[in-house]
Each structure stands twice: as C-alpha cells, then as structure tokens.
Amino acid sequence: MAHFPGWHLLAKGIARCRSLLRGVRRRDDVEAEMYEEFRQHIELRTADLMRTGLARDVAARQARVEFGNMDTHREDARAARGLRTVDQIRFSWLDVKLGLRMIVKHPVLSVTAAFALAVGIPIGIAPAHVARAIKAPLPEDPENRIRGIRLFDPATSNVAGVDYEDFRFWSQQLASYSTLAAFQTSSYNVASEDGRAAPVSGARMTAGAFEILRTVPHLGRPLLRADDEFGAPDVVVLSHALWNARFASDPAIVGRTVRIGRTPHVVVGVMPPDFRFPANEQLWLPLRAKPAGGVHQAIPVRVFGRLADDVTPERAQAEIDASGLPLYAATDETRRRLRPEVVAFGLTFIGLPRGGVEALPEFVFVQLLTLLVLLVACVNVAMLVYARTATRFREMAIRTAIGASRSRIIAQIFVETLVIAVLAAGLGVVAIDWLLRHVNIAALAGEAALPYWLTLGVSRTAVFQALGLAAVSATVAGVIPALRLTRQAVNQSLRERSGIRFGSLTGTLIVADIAISVAAVGLALSIGAKAFDLASTNRLAGIPSSEYLAVEFRMPRDAVSTDGSGDSSQAATQNALIAALLNEATFRRVAVADALPGMEHRSQPFEIDGAPDADDASLEWVRWVHVDPGYFGALDQRVVSGRDFSAGDAEAGRNVVIVNSAFVELRLNGADPIGRRVRFPRASDDSGAEWRTIVGVVGHLGVNMLNAEHGDAVYVPTAVGQMNPLLVGLHVGPSPERAIERVNAVASRVDPSVVVGAPLVLSSIHQGDWYLTLAVAVGLMVMAGVLVLLAASGIYAMLSLSVTERTREIGIRAALGASRQTLVLGILRRSLVQICSGAAIGLPVAARVVYENGGSVVGESSPGMSVLVAVSLAAVVILAVSLFSFSIPTKRVLAIEASEAMRSEG
Amino acid sequence: MPKPAELLPGNLELVILKAISLGDVHGYGVLLRIEQISQGAILVQQGALYPALYRLEHQGLIESRWGTSENNRRAKYYCLTELGRQRYSAEKASWRRLTDAISVSLNAKLLEA
C-alpha cells in the first residue's frame, strides 16, 4: 500500500494524541478497562493452572502471584501511555482549598500580592479593551452591518470633514450600502411649556438615518424622506428624556408645535429611552440641502450607512476607492488629496486610523508597557510567594520524601498562586468597572459625556482576558519561585534548615520598589498640587480670573434654513450679541475668542519663515486661538513687546498674529519674533498657506495647565462673526455669578435661537488638562501605594523567614550574653541597608521633581518649602515601610528564650 | 525444553508484534503465543506485558477492540495496524542484520599468515 512521504510520522502523532486525550478526558473509563483486562488475564491463567490439576483456590492464588501487583502495573501502563506527566500536573479541588487556606494563614503577604495583581491585570487588559470599545457596533446594530464613511488626509494623518456633496455623490454611486445617511450635530434652544428656552443637543439627519437604525419610535413616527424636501413643514422628533423633562411626558405631544430657536416645529415622534444617536442627542430635525448644481455651499456632515446584504466592509472600501470624486472636489486641491474610508461608526467621530487604536504605531508600545507593569507586579508577587512558600519547607521536604514528585509540588504552588491571581483579577475588574461607571471619563477628553455607543464598562471578553492574564501571572509568580524552592527542598535533608535565602535579585527589587515609590510620591504630589491649584496659570498671567464669567454662545448650525437661503445672518447675530453685551453696564470688559485662558486650546501644524526646511518630516504643532482684536485688552493684558491687535487686523489680507512668550522661548530660542512670519499649512507639502507676520508678544495666558512655561501659542485675530461657538469672558467683578441671569436675558433679547452654554466663573473651569492631570496624579499615588506595600511586605517576609531560620542561632547568642539590641540589629541590618539605599535613590529624585515643577505644592509657598513637604511625605512613606516590616519580626526576636530555642531544633 | 532466555530491552515489543501479527489475540493470548512460537525459550514477565502492549497502542502500532474470549468473557483483542506491520518488518530486518553480523563475528577464525 503506497503512502505519502512522512505518513507514518503523522499516523504516529495522531495515535499518540488520541491515546493521550482519551487518557486525560476518560481517565475513569480507561482505568476500569485496564482492571477488567487484568482480571480476565488472571481468570484465564487460573483456568490453565486448574487444567494442570491444581485446585481452584490454589490456582487462583498462584495466578495472582504470577501476575503481580495490579496497581503497579496500572501505574506502569499509564506511564506507557504518556499519562504520568499529566497525572503529576493534575490539579484538584484540594489544591484550591489549600490556596484559600494559605491566604487566611498569611493574610498580609497574600492581600499585598492580590492588590499588586489587582492593579496590574486591569492595566494589562486596558489597551485592547479600549481598542475593542471604539470599534464596537452600535447598540442598534447587533449584526454589525453599519459602517461610516469618512475622509482621511494621508498628508497630515488627520480625519477631514465630509461635505454634504460627498454624501450626495456616494448616495448615487455606491451599491455597497443599502441605505446611506448624513447628519450634523448642534445645540438648539428648545422652548418648554412655560416659554422658557434652554439649550439641548440635537442632530439634523437625513431620513435614511432612521431607516438604517431601525429603531421604532415610542410615539408617533421617525423622520421620513418627505421631511427632507424643501418646503416641507418643520418637524422634530424628541428624545424620551426631553419629552419627559420638558413636556411632562405629555401623551398628546405628537402634533403639537414646539419652538426651536426662532422657528416653530411640529413634534412628529418621540424615540424610546435609550435612543441618543449619534452621540448624546435629544432631538432630531430634518437635514435639508439645496438641489445639486449651482454654487457649492459647504455643509459639514458625517456619513454612515447600512451595508447591503452579503457586502463586506472590504468590498465597500474597494467600491468607494473606485468611485471617483464628486464634481465640487475636482477643483479643490485639498479635497482631491483626501481618501474616503469605510470605517466602524465610532471612527467617524474619533480621528484614529481606519484600523482603530490597534493600528496606531504606538499601540504595540503601549501594550508592551502595560504588560511590563504587570510583569513588575508579577516579579514582586513572585517574591512574596517565595517567602510564603518558604515557611512550608519542611512540609515540602516530607512530601518529597514520601513520594510526591517535584512537578506535583510545583503544580500545587501554581494553583495556590492562581487562587490569588484569580481573586485579584476579579477584584481588579470589579473595581475598574465601578470606576468607569462613576468617574467622569469624558472629562479626560474635554467632553461633557461619552457617546452613548462607547461603553467602556467591563465586557465578557475583558473578563476572559483578565482571567487569561491571571493564569499567566500565576505562572510567572508561582512557578518560578516553586522551581527554586523545590530544587532546594529535594536537595536538603529533613533535619537540616531549609537553607532558603533571599538573593541579590530580591534585595535589588526591594531597593527599586522603595526608590520608585518615594520618587512617585514626590511626582504625584507635585502634579496633584498643580491640578488642585486651579488658578495657578491665570495667576501667573495676572488675569483676575475669579472676576470673569466665561460663557459659550453657540449659533445653531443650520446647514440651510427652511427656505434654503443659507445662514447668512449668523455673523450679524453674533456682532449684535457682542455689541449688546458691551452696552450692558454689568460687564466692564468683553473678551471674545474660541478658547479662554484655562480652557482646551486646539493645536494646528505650523511653519516659521526662515526655519530650516523640514523636508518631508512631520509638521510641528502649536496651540492656536482665534481671538477678537480687543481680546488682550479685555483680559487686562498688555503685549510685552511689539503691538496689540488693532480693529482692522481681523480683516482679510492683514495676516498678522501675536505669539506668547513661551512660543518665543521654545520655537525661536528667545530671538526677537517681531517681523518673523508663521503659517499654518494643512500638510507638509501644502505651500499655499498664507504667511502671517508676528506683530506682538504676550505673556502666559493659561494655555497649558500642566506647565505654563511650555504652553506655546499663536493668537490669530478673527472677526466675531467668523467664530462659532463664541467663548466670551465677561469681566463682572467680584462674584461674577450674579450676572448669569443678565447674560441669558441679553442673548434671548438679541436672538432666541442663540444657545447659551452654562456660564462658569473663569477661575473654576475644569477642562481636559485638569482632569488628565488629576488622573495622572491619582495613578501615580496608586502606583506608589502598591510599590510601598510590595516593598514593605517583601521586607517583612524576608525578616520573618530570617527569624525562623535563625531562631537557634539567636537563642545561643542570647545565652552567651548578647544584648537584645545586638540581636535585633543583627536581623534588621540587611533590610535597613535596603531601605536606606532605596531612600538615597528616591529622595533626590522626588526633591528635584517638586523643585522643577514650581512652588505650588503648598499654596504660595517657595520651591524650597515644597521640596521640604515632599521629602517629609516621602520620609513618612519610608518610616511606614520600616515600621510595618520591622515590628513583628523584632517582637519575635525579643521573645526568643535561649532554652526553648536550643530545644526547638535538633 | 531449553532454558527460558532473558529478553534484551526493546526486544519484548518486537516479539509482541510478531505474536500479534499471527492473528488478533487478547493479552493473555499474547503471552501464550510467545511461549508457543519460541517453544518455551522466551518467558515474558506478566507484569511487563501490559505496559508494553499499551506503549505499542499509544504509538499507533497496534489497536484494540473488545470481543469475547474462550471462557465467554469480555476480552480486549489486539491487532496490528498498517504502521505496526511496517514497523514489524523493519525491526525484523534490522534484527536479522544484527544477528547475522554477530554470528559472523562469533564464527570468525584467525587466519594463518
């Protein structure tokens, strides 16, 4: 019979696997068959012996003697099937119970180890979890058929805006989507029963959006295609929450008229409670655009659709790649460069690569970094497991002596560690889930709330990943010390001491833990103080921020008004609004910009005229702010060199900017900036951007909360009518909150459609930087806490074992007259050296970090005082480590009686 | 009857393969067949038989099925697989080469110059 080459290897492999699997999965059946076969053998032999004339009982006895011990044959047979190794690493429920018992017996070491892993494991799974959440399908799309279309700029690696004309073009060209829709979001003033208007976030959507989402309204109907037509009645669909809060859940709401902005709208439907598409919207209006042709009017939208049956996202991408460009884009250089991409819905909002977070070049690095954190935790836990297991040296030696194999003992230690790791993973996952539900994560990104589809709560996949990492952690933290311990256990006699010692690696680990935790305390203190010192940047700039009211005015972004005439009155409304505010005696000064001091400042790529050509290198970015020419004066700021903006600087063609002193230091190395030119290209090869001349320099105006010295910014004069939303700083004087009613009244008088964001005192604004800073500080504190606990537990474990090992020696020395002080010092010496070494490394780092971050640790204190505070706190940490780890071992040393110690060992 | 010979390590499997190659047989039958074909020259320790059988089955050289024995009891019968047949042929040829070589060596005489 002919066979292909190597078939016998394959056949052998298959046979071995089948035999092994059967032995593992059907262990009882296999053993029962074995015994049955043995018994049959003995019976046949007995029958043969009886034929030679032996009596039955004699023959049976002889047959059994000839056959030998059945259990021994069974063991040999299992070994022949390759099952002995499997038997040795077989875990039992008893191992788990032993693991739980060890936690009770060594609570300090076990809880510390669990705490370290409870921090490390969630950190390890975090990057993949976030990546999955961003690409997750919408709650309305369990089949995962909805995909967005966005425009990606390969030159800047940024996501560019999609125009309504793109949507119209794709709607006509693409067969890959069964339905395509466009939407844009904005805020709208909705008048309630009593006539009072309040801003509500809403979306204008083409009717296809409701067809794609397939959500059935709670009342009435969704938007229909007829609603998209010009001349159709103005209609609105309300969210369940809005209907509930503003219209008292009126069951007869459908058909009633509600004023939105200036225009009455007929309510045609109410959506169910969970419907908040596309992010957290509360009302939906039709999105109307002029028919194709004529002068192109830019209407920014986002586009999404439902893929047609059997069409994959890859096929849709191929079709859109081949579909060409809409007519308007043919003459638009920037638009021609953009590449349409079929992406998960979330990626139409988030400027990540098409593949999501995991496609970022930094993702692998971040993932490795988080796993490194977990590895550090594992190595520390390994030290604790080593210490915990070392106390059972005699038990292991006895078990080895009576036949337990080394792998069986290793397996048991692994399971004991696994119990801790699984408990830690569960604890970590529950804690993170709670944090994600109760901490304002959106604020870290400078948003009021996360989109409803971005659920960062712990998923089933995340739980499985956490359990997987728990198993890996238990392998690292359990098996490695077990290997070392069992080697010693096997080699030592039962009567001898264990001979177990903590090596130099353990010592180094403890020193590193202490050094890093002390430094982290300093860093966390410094950063945390910055975050809490809210007014620091404004105080630095000299702005009396506690006297300013910061208000956002947003003009509803109506793509095209109902009659299709466009929103040409926006600029006039904005100008009228600012003029009205200036006319109010309550407001001494009015500063207008698209970001106020202390708020998030957007960044933009830029170039400096005369700087060395960066070739095709990536562009540098700088924070930029559009400001009204009177901005600096309104904030009571004077230029430090050059001139302030004049009223005409906002006009087209003037092309001037003002930079701040951080820009001069960082970008021009302190050289005179006046007369130098900057420009803001959209890409590194964009030579069409206009140059703008620097005419003045201002001081730090709260651009960067974390470090004012590094907040380099460029201020671009802009006409009030060109900014939407407008961020307005109103100088009211002490207690500026009293002017809030006045602001609303003025806005309502000028135009009821102007949406007024919640006014805040400028000094109390918490935005992205602040939350991020606070999160970093808290993270550092947690890390410092974990390291302190690990170091303290490590030293404690080391000392405990040392006292146990040296009880006899201590007893003898006590009997020979050694003082108690000498005895205690003899035990503590090594740990004292480790703590001092850690402190010697960590304290200067902590002091330096605090000193360099300014004197804000304690109010207005000097840098020297801050350093003193930080070092004192770090010293408290060291003292805590020492007290915790020294107290019990010292007591044990002092309690050793010479006579008992002599009796205790051989 | 000659005095039973001690089997060299590894040779037990070869003898078992030979016994099974003559027809399907249960464990005790293997023992008897070896005794029969070796004319009592090879006596297999009963304790060594089953680990060897299981090792051969684990390696895919023989396979087993349950049948009825001569005393009307359920018994496990072994037969050679294709892999086992090939291994038996190869081992037999190898053994012959070895025994021939050893025989030649043992029969060699010193040549007179």
Short mmCIF file of C-alpha atoms in Angstrom, two decimals, chain A residues 32-238:
data_model
loop_
_atom_site.label_atom_id
_atom_site.label_comp_id
_atom_site.label_asym_id
_atom_site.label_seq_id
_atom_site.Cartn_x
_atom_site.Cartn_y
_atom_site.Cartn_z
CA ALA A 32 -11.81 0.43 34.51
CA GLU A 33 -10.93 -1.22 31.20
CA MET A 34 -7.39 -1.81 32.42
CA TYR A 35 -8.55 -3.59 35.59
CA GLU A 36 -11.07 -5.61 33.59
CA GLU A 37 -8.29 -6.74 31.27
CA PHE A 38 -6.05 -7.67 34.21
CA ARG A 39 -8.85 -9.67 35.86
CA GLN A 40 -9.58 -11.50 32.61
CA HIS A 41 -5.87 -12.34 32.34
CA ILE A 42 -5.84 -13.78 35.87
CA GLU A 43 -9.02 -15.81 35.23
CA LEU A 44 -7.61 -17.35 32.05
CA ARG A 45 -4.35 -18.15 33.80
CA THR A 46 -6.30 -19.67 36.70
CA ALA A 47 -8.21 -21.88 34.27
CA ASP A 48 -4.94 -23.00 32.66
CA LEU A 49 -3.42 -23.82 36.03
CA MET A 50 -6.54 -25.76 37.03
CA ARG A 51 -6.11 -27.85 33.87
CA THR A 52 -2.72 -28.90 35.24
CA GLY A 53 -4.53 -30.34 38.28
CA LEU A 54 -4.40 -27.51 40.77
CA ALA A 55 -7.41 -26.80 42.91
CA ARG A 56 -9.32 -23.62 42.01
CA ASP A 57 -8.28 -21.59 45.05
CA VAL A 58 -4.63 -22.66 44.74
CA ALA A 59 -4.65 -21.93 41.00
CA ALA A 60 -6.25 -18.53 41.54
CA ARG A 61 -3.73 -17.62 44.21
CA GLN A 62 -0.82 -18.71 42.01
CA ALA A 63 -2.22 -16.77 39.05
CA ARG A 64 -2.46 -13.64 41.19
CA VAL A 65 1.08 -14.08 42.49
CA GLU A 66 2.43 -14.62 38.97
CA PHE A 67 0.61 -11.53 37.72
CA GLY A 68 1.95 -9.31 40.47
CA ASN A 69 0.56 -6.06 41.91
CA MET A 70 -2.23 -4.70 39.75
CA ASP A 71 -1.76 -1.12 40.95
CA THR A 72 1.91 -1.19 39.99
CA HIS A 73 1.00 -2.49 36.53
CA ARG A 74 -1.64 0.18 36.23
CA GLU A 75 0.93 2.88 37.07
CA ASP A 76 3.39 1.42 34.56
CA ALA A 77 0.64 1.23 31.97
CA ARG A 78 -0.30 4.86 32.49
CA ALA A 79 3.34 5.81 32.16
CA ALA A 80 3.48 3.79 28.92
CA ARG A 81 0.55 5.86 27.63
CA GLY A 82 2.40 9.07 28.44
CA LEU A 83 -0.07 9.94 31.20
CA ARG A 84 2.32 10.09 34.15
CA THR A 85 3.27 13.73 33.43
CA VAL A 86 -0.41 14.59 33.06
CA ASP A 87 -1.11 12.92 36.42
CA GLN A 88 1.64 14.91 38.06
CA ILE A 89 0.35 18.27 36.93
CA ARG A 90 -3.26 17.36 37.58
CA PHE A 91 -4.94 19.87 39.86
CA SER A 92 -7.55 19.08 42.40
CA TRP A 93 -10.15 20.97 44.36
CA LEU A 94 -7.96 20.29 47.37
CA ASP A 95 -5.22 22.46 45.85
CA VAL A 96 -7.72 25.31 45.54
CA LYS A 97 -8.81 24.83 49.15
CA LEU A 98 -5.16 24.82 50.22
CA GLY A 99 -4.70 28.06 48.27
CA LEU A 100 -7.59 29.68 50.12
CA ARG A 101 -6.24 28.37 53.42
CA MET A 102 -2.83 29.91 52.66
CA ILE A 103 -4.49 33.30 52.16
CA VAL A 104 -6.00 33.06 55.63
CA LYS A 105 -2.73 31.83 57.12
CA HIS A 106 -0.60 34.59 55.54
CA PRO A 107 -3.08 37.45 55.16
CA VAL A 108 -0.55 40.28 54.83
CA LEU A 109 1.52 38.67 52.09
CA SER A 110 -1.50 37.30 50.28
CA VAL A 111 -3.50 40.54 50.32
CA THR A 112 -0.47 42.52 49.18
CA ALA A 113 0.13 40.10 46.31
CA ALA A 114 -3.55 40.24 45.35
CA PHE A 115 -3.53 44.03 45.48
CA ALA A 116 -0.49 44.23 43.18
CA LEU A 117 -2.10 41.93 40.65
CA ALA A 118 -5.47 43.66 41.02
CA VAL A 119 -3.74 46.80 39.78
CA GLY A 120 -1.51 45.09 37.21
CA ILE A 121 -4.08 42.87 35.49
CA PRO A 122 -6.60 45.61 34.58
CA ILE A 123 -3.70 47.75 33.32
CA GLY A 124 -2.63 44.80 31.17
CA ILE A 125 -6.03 44.40 29.51
CA ALA A 126 -6.80 48.13 29.20
CA PRO A 127 -5.33 48.89 25.72
CA ALA A 128 -7.11 46.02 23.97
CA HIS A 129 -10.33 46.79 25.85
CA VAL A 130 -10.35 50.43 24.74
CA ALA A 131 -9.50 49.40 21.16
CA ARG A 132 -12.45 46.99 21.11
CA ALA A 133 -14.86 49.53 22.64
CA ILE A 134 -14.14 52.14 19.98
CA LYS A 135 -14.78 49.72 17.13
CA ALA A 136 -17.79 48.05 18.73
CA PRO A 137 -21.02 48.11 16.71
CA LEU A 138 -23.83 50.48 17.65
CA PRO A 139 -26.35 49.13 20.16
CA GLU A 140 -28.93 49.40 17.34
CA ASP A 141 -26.77 47.19 15.12
CA PRO A 142 -26.30 43.74 16.65
CA GLU A 143 -25.45 42.29 13.21
CA ASN A 144 -22.59 44.80 12.86
CA ARG A 145 -23.67 45.97 9.40
CA ILE A 146 -23.49 49.75 9.96
CA ARG A 147 -20.37 51.48 8.71
CA GLY A 148 -19.41 55.14 8.48
CA ILE A 149 -17.62 56.85 5.63
CA ARG A 150 -15.02 59.45 6.46
CA LEU A 151 -12.30 61.33 4.61
CA PHE A 152 -8.73 60.69 5.63
CA ASP A 153 -5.87 63.04 4.80
CA PRO A 154 -2.75 60.92 4.21
CA ALA A 155 -0.56 64.04 4.25
CA THR A 156 -1.46 65.03 7.79
CA SER A 157 -2.76 61.66 9.01
CA ASN A 158 -5.89 63.51 10.10
CA VAL A 159 -9.56 62.95 9.50
CA ALA A 160 -11.05 65.74 7.40
CA GLY A 161 -14.63 66.95 7.29
CA VAL A 162 -17.12 65.38 4.92
CA ASP A 163 -19.30 67.69 2.85
CA TYR A 164 -22.97 67.19 2.03
CA GLU A 165 -21.94 67.00 -1.63
CA ASP A 166 -19.77 63.98 -0.82
CA PHE A 167 -22.80 62.35 0.78
CA ARG A 168 -24.96 63.13 -2.25
CA PHE A 169 -22.28 61.71 -4.57
CA TRP A 170 -21.81 58.50 -2.57
CA SER A 171 -25.58 58.03 -2.30
CA GLN A 172 -25.74 57.98 -6.09
CA GLN A 173 -22.58 55.95 -6.72
CA LEU A 174 -22.33 53.25 -4.06
CA ALA A 175 -24.19 49.99 -4.37
CA SER A 176 -22.39 48.52 -1.35
CA TYR A 177 -24.70 50.39 1.02
CA SER A 178 -28.39 49.59 1.07
CA THR A 179 -29.06 52.97 2.71
CA LEU A 180 -26.80 55.94 3.32
CA ALA A 181 -27.49 58.91 5.58
CA ALA A 182 -25.86 62.15 6.69
CA PHE A 183 -26.13 64.08 9.93
CA GLN A 184 -24.69 67.05 11.76
CA THR A 185 -24.94 67.89 15.43
CA SER A 186 -25.50 71.19 17.15
CA SER A 187 -27.23 72.77 20.14
CA TYR A 188 -30.72 74.19 19.88
CA ASN A 189 -32.77 76.36 22.18
CA VAL A 190 -35.96 74.47 22.89
CA ALA A 191 -38.82 76.41 24.49
CA SER A 192 -40.78 74.47 27.08
CA GLU A 193 -44.39 74.78 28.23
CA ASP A 194 -43.70 77.98 30.16
CA GLY A 195 -41.99 79.57 27.17
CA ARG A 196 -38.51 79.46 28.72
CA ALA A 197 -35.84 78.31 26.32
CA ALA A 198 -32.94 76.06 27.28
CA PRO A 199 -30.20 74.57 25.12
CA VAL A 200 -30.48 70.96 24.01
CA SER A 201 -28.05 68.98 21.89
CA GLY A 202 -29.62 67.72 18.72
CA ALA A 203 -28.91 66.45 15.25
CA ARG A 204 -30.07 67.26 11.80
CA MET A 205 -30.30 63.98 9.92
CA THR A 206 -31.41 62.82 6.53
CA ALA A 207 -34.39 60.49 6.86
CA GLY A 208 -32.26 57.50 5.86
CA ALA A 209 -30.68 57.60 9.33
CA PHE A 210 -33.84 56.25 10.95
CA GLU A 211 -34.15 53.59 8.25
CA ILE A 212 -30.59 52.46 8.95
CA LEU A 213 -31.02 52.38 12.71
CA ARG A 214 -34.42 50.63 12.54
CA THR A 215 -35.47 51.93 15.94
CA VAL A 216 -39.22 52.05 16.38
CA PRO A 217 -40.39 55.35 17.94
CA HIS A 218 -42.04 55.31 21.32
CA LEU A 219 -44.70 57.66 19.98
CA GLY A 220 -45.53 58.91 16.50
CA ARG A 221 -43.12 58.40 13.66
CA PRO A 222 -39.45 58.99 12.83
CA LEU A 223 -38.28 61.48 10.19
CA LEU A 224 -39.34 60.45 6.69
CA ARG A 225 -37.86 61.17 3.29
CA ALA A 226 -40.64 63.68 2.63
CA ASP A 227 -39.35 65.71 5.60
CA ASP A 228 -36.04 66.24 3.76
CA GLU A 229 -37.76 68.17 0.94
CA PHE A 230 -37.63 71.95 0.78
CA GLY A 231 -40.94 73.46 1.64
CA ALA A 232 -41.98 70.56 3.84
CA PRO A 233 -43.26 71.57 7.30
CA ASP A 234 -40.65 71.98 10.02
CA VAL A 235 -40.85 68.86 12.14
CA VAL A 236 -38.95 67.48 15.11
CA VAL A 237 -38.56 64.10 16.81
CA LEU A 238 -37.91 64.30 20.56
#
